[in-house]
Amino acid sequence: MSLLVDATVLFVGEINDKLSSVQDELLGRGSKVLNLACSDVSRDYINKQKVNLIVVNYLDERNICDTVLSHLKGEDLSTPIPVFALVADDTTEIQTVLTEGAADYITVNEDLEEIMQKIEAVVEGDTVFSGNSAIDITPIQADVSSKGIKVFAIEDDPLLRNLLSIRMDKSDFPYEFSVDGKDVLPAMKNFNPDVIILDLMLPGRSGFEVLEEIKSDSQLKDTPVIVFSNKDGVDDRRKAKELGANSFYVKAMTDLAELVETIEELVK
């Protein structure tokens, strides 16, 4: 069964040949496809239709759809909604939409199967994930009023934060993110998590340093820590275990459903 069965994908703006081929592929995999003009995008419509992904045509309607991303970032959506932008195959244009909040981008020359793989990775949320350079639209701090296991994640990769936030929402886990691990202990202690997820490769510092700080803190030292790594190295596994990590995941081989099971096991 396709990962996209029953997923709802909203296309915003003109439907050109590229987007039409994407729509046909989605329909063939059992998805629901919706179309909307840029001026008609609203929180109520997105929440009512239970949209899983939004695709905006910035290539043909940049002047009309220019404010869609900023508008969506300011809306109080019921769940985090990733946004893909169709853009020209131009580095500056791509960086612009990513900076404005797109989770990923599509170009007219991009292979259709590659596009579908990116869509599946974001929509499903339970699949094996890997890194991406995209910018996410999810909040650093989620609504923590829901009941569930509290998870604090230190992760600099925006796509992984998107996927994690979607999965945490599905599991009713209150969560909070740090994007770089700098001065992170006060935020963690204030949040008081049940489980910590820690990326070993962070901008400007090592995740091992953060792990040492966690295990040296009287309030946090007994909190289970799940380590994420880009590589499956024996030395990294050994060092993480010696410093007190409870579990070790290689990013490219991590299934989010399995990760949730591990989180639940660690707090029993």
CSV table of C-alpha atoms in Angstrom, one decimal:
chain,number,residue,atom,x,y,z
A,1,MET,CA,0.0,0.0,0.0
A,2,SER,CA,1.3,3.5,-0.9
A,3,LEU,CA,2.4,5.7,2.0
A,4,LEU,CA,0.2,8.4,0.5
A,5,VAL,CA,-3.1,6.7,0.7
A,6,ASP,CA,-5.7,9.1,2.2
A,7,ALA,CA,-3.1,11.9,2.5
A,8,THR,CA,-4.6,15.4,1.6
A,9,VAL,CA,-2.3,17.6,-0.5
A,10,LEU,CA,-3.3,21.2,-1.2
A,11,PHE,CA,-1.9,22.9,-4.3
A,12,VAL,CA,-1.9,26.7,-4.2
A,13,GLY,CA,-1.7,28.7,-7.4
A,14,GLU,CA,-1.7,27.8,-11.0
A,15,ILE,CA,-1.4,24.2,-12.0
A,16,ASN,CA,1.2,23.9,-14.7
A,17,ASP,CA,2.4,20.8,-16.5
A,18,LYS,CA,4.9,19.8,-13.7
A,19,LEU,CA,2.3,20.2,-10.9
A,20,SER,CA,-0.3,18.4,-13.0
A,21,SER,CA,2.0,15.4,-13.3
A,22,VAL,CA,2.6,15.4,-9.5
A,23,GLN,CA,-1.2,15.6,-8.9
A,24,ASP,CA,-1.8,12.6,-11.3
A,25,GLU,CA,0.9,10.6,-9.4
A,26,LEU,CA,-0.7,11.5,-6.0
A,27,LEU,CA,-4.1,10.5,-7.2
A,28,GLY,CA,-2.7,7.2,-8.5
A,29,ARG,CA,-1.3,6.5,-5.0
A,30,GLY,CA,-4.6,7.2,-3.3
A,31,SER,CA,-4.1,10.8,-2.1
A,32,LYS,CA,-6.8,13.5,-2.1
A,33,VAL,CA,-5.8,16.6,-4.2
A,34,LEU,CA,-7.2,20.0,-3.6
A,35,ASN,CA,-6.6,23.3,-5.5
A,36,LEU,CA,-6.8,26.8,-4.2
A,37,ALA,CA,-5.9,30.3,-5.3
A,38,CYS,CA,-3.1,32.0,-3.4
A,39,SER,CA,-5.5,34.7,-2.2
A,40,ASP,CA,-7.9,32.1,-0.7
A,41,VAL,CA,-5.5,30.3,1.6
A,42,SER,CA,-6.7,30.4,5.2
A,43,ARG,CA,-6.2,28.6,8.5
A,44,ASP,CA,-9.9,27.5,8.6
A,45,TYR,CA,-9.8,25.9,5.2
A,46,ILE,CA,-6.5,24.0,5.9
A,47,ASN,CA,-7.7,22.8,9.3
A,48,LYS,CA,-11.1,21.8,8.0
A,49,GLN,CA,-9.7,19.8,5.1
A,50,LYS,CA,-7.1,18.2,7.3
A,51,VAL,CA,-4.3,19.0,4.9
A,52,ASN,CA,-1.1,17.1,5.2
A,53,LEU,CA,1.1,19.0,2.7
A,54,ILE,CA,0.8,22.3,0.8
A,55,VAL,CA,2.5,22.8,-2.6
A,56,VAL,CA,2.8,26.5,-3.7
A,57,ASN,CA,3.5,27.5,-7.3
A,58,TYR,CA,6.1,30.2,-6.9
A,59,LEU,CA,7.4,29.7,-10.4
A,60,ASP,CA,4.4,31.0,-12.3
A,61,GLU,CA,2.7,33.1,-9.7
A,62,ARG,CA,5.5,34.6,-7.5
A,63,ASN,CA,3.9,38.0,-7.6
A,64,ILE,CA,0.6,36.7,-6.5
A,65,CYS,CA,1.7,34.0,-4.0
A,66,ASP,CA,4.6,35.9,-2.6
A,67,THR,CA,3.1,36.2,0.9
A,68,VAL,CA,1.7,32.7,1.2
A,69,LEU,CA,4.6,31.3,3.2
A,70,SER,CA,4.8,34.2,5.7
A,71,HIS,CA,1.0,34.1,6.0
A,72,LEU,CA,1.0,30.4,6.8
A,73,LYS,CA,3.8,30.9,9.4
A,74,GLY,CA,1.6,33.4,11.2
A,75,GLU,CA,-1.4,31.2,11.3
A,76,ASP,CA,-2.4,29.0,14.2
A,77,LEU,CA,-2.7,25.7,12.4
A,78,SER,CA,-4.0,22.7,14.2
A,79,THR,CA,-0.9,20.6,13.3
A,80,PRO,CA,2.4,21.5,11.6
A,81,ILE,CA,1.9,21.6,7.9
A,82,PRO,CA,5.0,21.3,5.7
A,83,VAL,CA,5.1,23.5,2.6
A,84,PHE,CA,6.8,22.7,-0.7
A,85,ALA,CA,7.5,25.5,-3.2
A,86,LEU,CA,7.7,25.0,-7.0
A,87,VAL,CA,10.6,27.4,-8.0
A,88,ALA,CA,13.0,28.0,-10.8
A,89,ASP,CA,16.2,25.9,-10.7
A,90,ASP,CA,18.2,28.8,-9.4
A,91,THR,CA,20.2,28.8,-6.2
A,92,THR,CA,19.1,32.3,-5.2
A,93,GLU,CA,15.5,31.6,-5.7
A,94,ILE,CA,15.7,28.2,-3.9
A,95,GLN,CA,17.4,29.8,-0.9
A,96,THR,CA,14.8,32.5,-0.8
A,97,VAL,CA,11.9,30.2,-0.4
A,98,LEU,CA,13.7,28.0,2.1
A,99,THR,CA,14.5,31.0,4.1
A,100,GLU,CA,10.9,32.2,4.0
A,101,GLY,CA,9.8,28.9,5.5
A,102,ALA,CA,9.4,26.2,2.8
A,103,ALA,CA,10.1,22.7,4.0
A,104,ASP,CA,11.4,21.8,0.6
A,105,TYR,CA,11.3,22.8,-3.1
A,106,ILE,CA,10.4,21.3,-6.5
A,107,THR,CA,11.8,22.4,-9.9
A,108,VAL,CA,10.4,21.7,-13.3
A,109,ASN,CA,13.4,19.6,-14.3
A,110,GLU,CA,13.3,17.4,-11.2
A,111,ASP,CA,12.5,13.7,-11.6
A,112,LEU,CA,9.0,12.9,-10.6
A,113,GLU,CA,10.0,9.8,-8.6
A,114,GLU,CA,12.4,12.0,-6.5
A,115,ILE,CA,9.6,14.5,-5.9
A,116,MET,CA,7.3,11.7,-4.7
A,117,GLN,CA,10.0,10.3,-2.4
A,118,LYS,CA,10.4,13.7,-0.8
A,119,ILE,CA,6.6,14.1,-0.4
A,120,GLU,CA,6.3,10.6,1.1
A,121,ALA,CA,9.1,11.4,3.6
A,122,VAL,CA,7.3,14.5,4.9
A,123,VAL,CA,3.7,13.4,4.7
A,124,GLU,CA,4.0,9.9,6.2
A,125,GLY,CA,6.1,10.9,9.2
A,126,ASP,CA,6.7,7.2,10.1
A,127,THR,CA,9.2,6.5,7.4
A,128,VAL,CA,13.0,6.2,7.5
A,129,PHE,CA,14.4,9.7,7.3
A,130,SER,CA,17.6,11.4,6.2
A,131,GLY,CA,19.0,14.9,6.2
A,132,ASN,CA,17.9,17.8,4.1
A,133,SER,CA,18.9,21.4,3.8
A,134,ALA,CA,15.3,22.7,3.9
A,135,ILE,CA,14.0,25.3,6.4
A,136,ASP,CA,11.1,24.2,8.6
A,137,ILE,CA,7.9,26.1,9.6
A,138,THR,CA,7.4,24.2,12.9
A,139,PRO,CA,7.7,26.1,16.2
A,140,ILE,CA,10.7,25.6,18.4
A,141,GLN,CA,8.3,25.2,21.2
A,142,ALA,CA,5.1,23.4,20.8
A,143,ASP,CA,1.9,23.6,22.8
A,144,VAL,CA,2.9,21.7,25.9
A,145,SER,CA,-0.6,21.5,27.4
A,146,SER,CA,-1.3,18.1,25.9
A,147,LYS,CA,-0.9,15.0,28.0
A,148,GLY,CA,1.9,12.6,27.1
A,149,ILE,CA,5.6,11.9,27.4
A,150,LYS,CA,7.6,15.1,27.3
A,151,VAL,CA,10.4,15.1,24.7
A,152,PHE,CA,13.2,17.6,24.3
A,153,ALA,CA,15.1,17.3,21.0
A,154,ILE,CA,18.4,19.0,20.2
A,155,GLU,CA,18.5,18.8,16.4
A,156,ASP,CA,19.8,21.3,13.8
A,157,ASP,CA,18.4,19.6,10.7
A,158,PRO,CA,15.1,21.4,9.8
A,159,LEU,CA,13.5,18.5,7.9
A,160,LEU,CA,14.2,16.1,10.8
A,161,ARG,CA,12.6,18.6,13.1
A,162,ASN,CA,9.6,18.7,10.8
A,163,LEU,CA,9.3,15.0,10.8
A,164,LEU,CA,9.8,14.7,14.5
A,165,SER,CA,7.3,17.4,15.3
A,166,ILE,CA,4.7,15.7,13.1
A,167,ARG,CA,5.3,12.4,14.8
A,168,MET,CA,5.3,13.9,18.3
A,169,ASP,CA,1.9,15.6,17.6
A,170,LYS,CA,0.5,12.3,16.3
A,171,SER,CA,1.7,10.6,19.5
A,172,ASP,CA,0.4,13.4,21.8
A,173,PHE,CA,3.9,14.0,23.1
A,174,PRO,CA,4.6,17.6,24.3
A,175,TYR,CA,7.9,18.6,22.8
A,176,GLU,CA,10.5,21.4,22.6
A,177,PHE,CA,13.4,21.9,20.3
A,178,SER,CA,16.9,23.4,20.5
A,179,VAL,CA,18.5,24.0,17.1
A,180,ASP,CA,22.1,24.1,18.1
A,181,GLY,CA,22.5,23.0,21.7
A,182,LYS,CA,24.0,26.3,22.9
A,183,ASP,CA,23.2,27.2,26.5
A,184,VAL,CA,20.5,24.5,26.3
A,185,LEU,CA,20.5,23.2,29.9
A,186,PRO,CA,18.3,26.0,31.3
A,187,ALA,CA,15.7,25.4,28.6
A,188,MET,CA,15.8,21.7,29.3
A,189,LYS,CA,15.5,22.1,33.0
A,190,ASN,CA,12.6,24.5,32.6
A,191,PHE,CA,10.8,22.1,30.2
A,192,ASN,CA,11.7,19.1,32.5
A,193,PRO,CA,11.5,16.4,29.8
A,194,ASP,CA,10.9,12.7,30.2
A,195,VAL,CA,13.2,11.9,27.3
A,196,ILE,CA,15.9,13.8,25.5
A,197,ILE,CA,16.8,13.3,21.8
A,198,LEU,CA,20.4,14.5,21.0
A,199,ASP,CA,22.1,14.9,17.6
A,200,LEU,CA,25.8,14.2,17.9
A,201,MET,CA,26.7,16.7,15.1
A,202,LEU,CA,25.7,20.2,16.0
A,203,PRO,CA,26.8,23.6,14.6
A,204,GLY,CA,29.7,24.9,16.6
A,205,ARG,CA,29.9,22.0,19.1
A,206,SER,CA,29.9,18.3,19.7
A,207,GLY,CA,26.8,16.5,20.9
A,208,PHE,CA,29.1,14.5,23.2
A,209,GLU,CA,29.8,17.8,25.0
A,210,VAL,CA,26.0,18.3,25.5
A,211,LEU,CA,25.6,14.7,26.7
A,212,GLU,CA,28.3,15.3,29.3
A,213,GLU,CA,26.6,18.4,30.5
A,214,ILE,CA,23.3,16.6,30.8
A,215,LYS,CA,24.7,13.7,32.7
A,216,SER,CA,26.6,16.1,35.0
A,217,ASP,CA,23.4,18.0,36.0
A,218,SER,CA,21.7,16.9,39.1
A,219,GLN,CA,18.2,17.5,37.7
A,220,LEU,CA,18.8,16.0,34.2
A,221,LYS,CA,21.3,13.2,34.9
A,222,ASP,CA,18.7,10.4,35.2
A,223,THR,CA,16.7,11.5,32.1
A,224,PRO,CA,17.0,8.9,29.3
A,225,VAL,CA,18.9,10.2,26.3
A,226,ILE,CA,18.5,8.9,22.7
A,227,VAL,CA,21.4,9.8,20.5
A,228,PHE,CA,21.2,10.5,16.7
A,229,SER,CA,24.2,10.1,14.6
A,230,ASN,CA,24.9,10.5,10.9
A,231,LYS,CA,27.2,7.5,10.8
A,232,ASP,CA,27.2,4.1,12.4
A,233,GLY,CA,30.6,4.2,14.0
A,234,VAL,CA,31.8,1.7,16.7
A,235,ASP,CA,33.7,4.5,18.5
A,236,ASP,CA,30.7,6.8,18.5
A,237,ARG,CA,28.5,4.1,19.9
A,238,ARG,CA,31.0,3.2,22.6
A,239,LYS,CA,31.5,6.8,23.6
A,240,ALA,CA,27.8,7.5,23.7
A,241,LYS,CA,27.2,4.5,25.9
A,242,GLU,CA,30.1,5.4,28.2
A,243,LEU,CA,28.7,8.9,28.7
A,244,GLY,CA,25.3,7.6,29.6
A,245,ALA,CA,23.2,7.5,26.4
A,246,ASN,CA,20.4,5.0,26.6
A,247,SER,CA,19.9,4.4,22.9
A,248,PHE,CA,21.8,5.1,19.6
A,249,TYR,CA,20.1,5.7,16.2
A,250,VAL,CA,21.7,6.2,12.8
A,251,LYS,CA,19.6,8.9,11.1
A,252,ALA,CA,19.4,7.3,7.7
A,253,MET,CA,18.2,4.1,9.2
A,254,THR,CA,15.7,5.4,11.7
A,255,ASP,CA,12.0,4.6,11.6
A,256,LEU,CA,10.0,7.1,13.5
A,257,ALA,CA,7.4,4.5,14.6
A,258,GLU,CA,10.2,2.5,16.1
A,259,LEU,CA,11.6,5.7,17.7
A,260,VAL,CA,8.3,6.3,19.4
A,261,GLU,CA,8.3,2.8,20.8
A,262,THR,CA,11.7,3.3,22.2
A,263,ILE,CA,10.6,6.6,23.9
A,264,GLU,CA,7.7,4.8,25.5
A,265,GLU,CA,9.9,1.9,26.6
A,266,LEU,CA,12.4,4.3,28.2
A,267,VAL,CA,9.9,5.9,30.5
A,268,LYS,CA,8.2,2.7,31.7
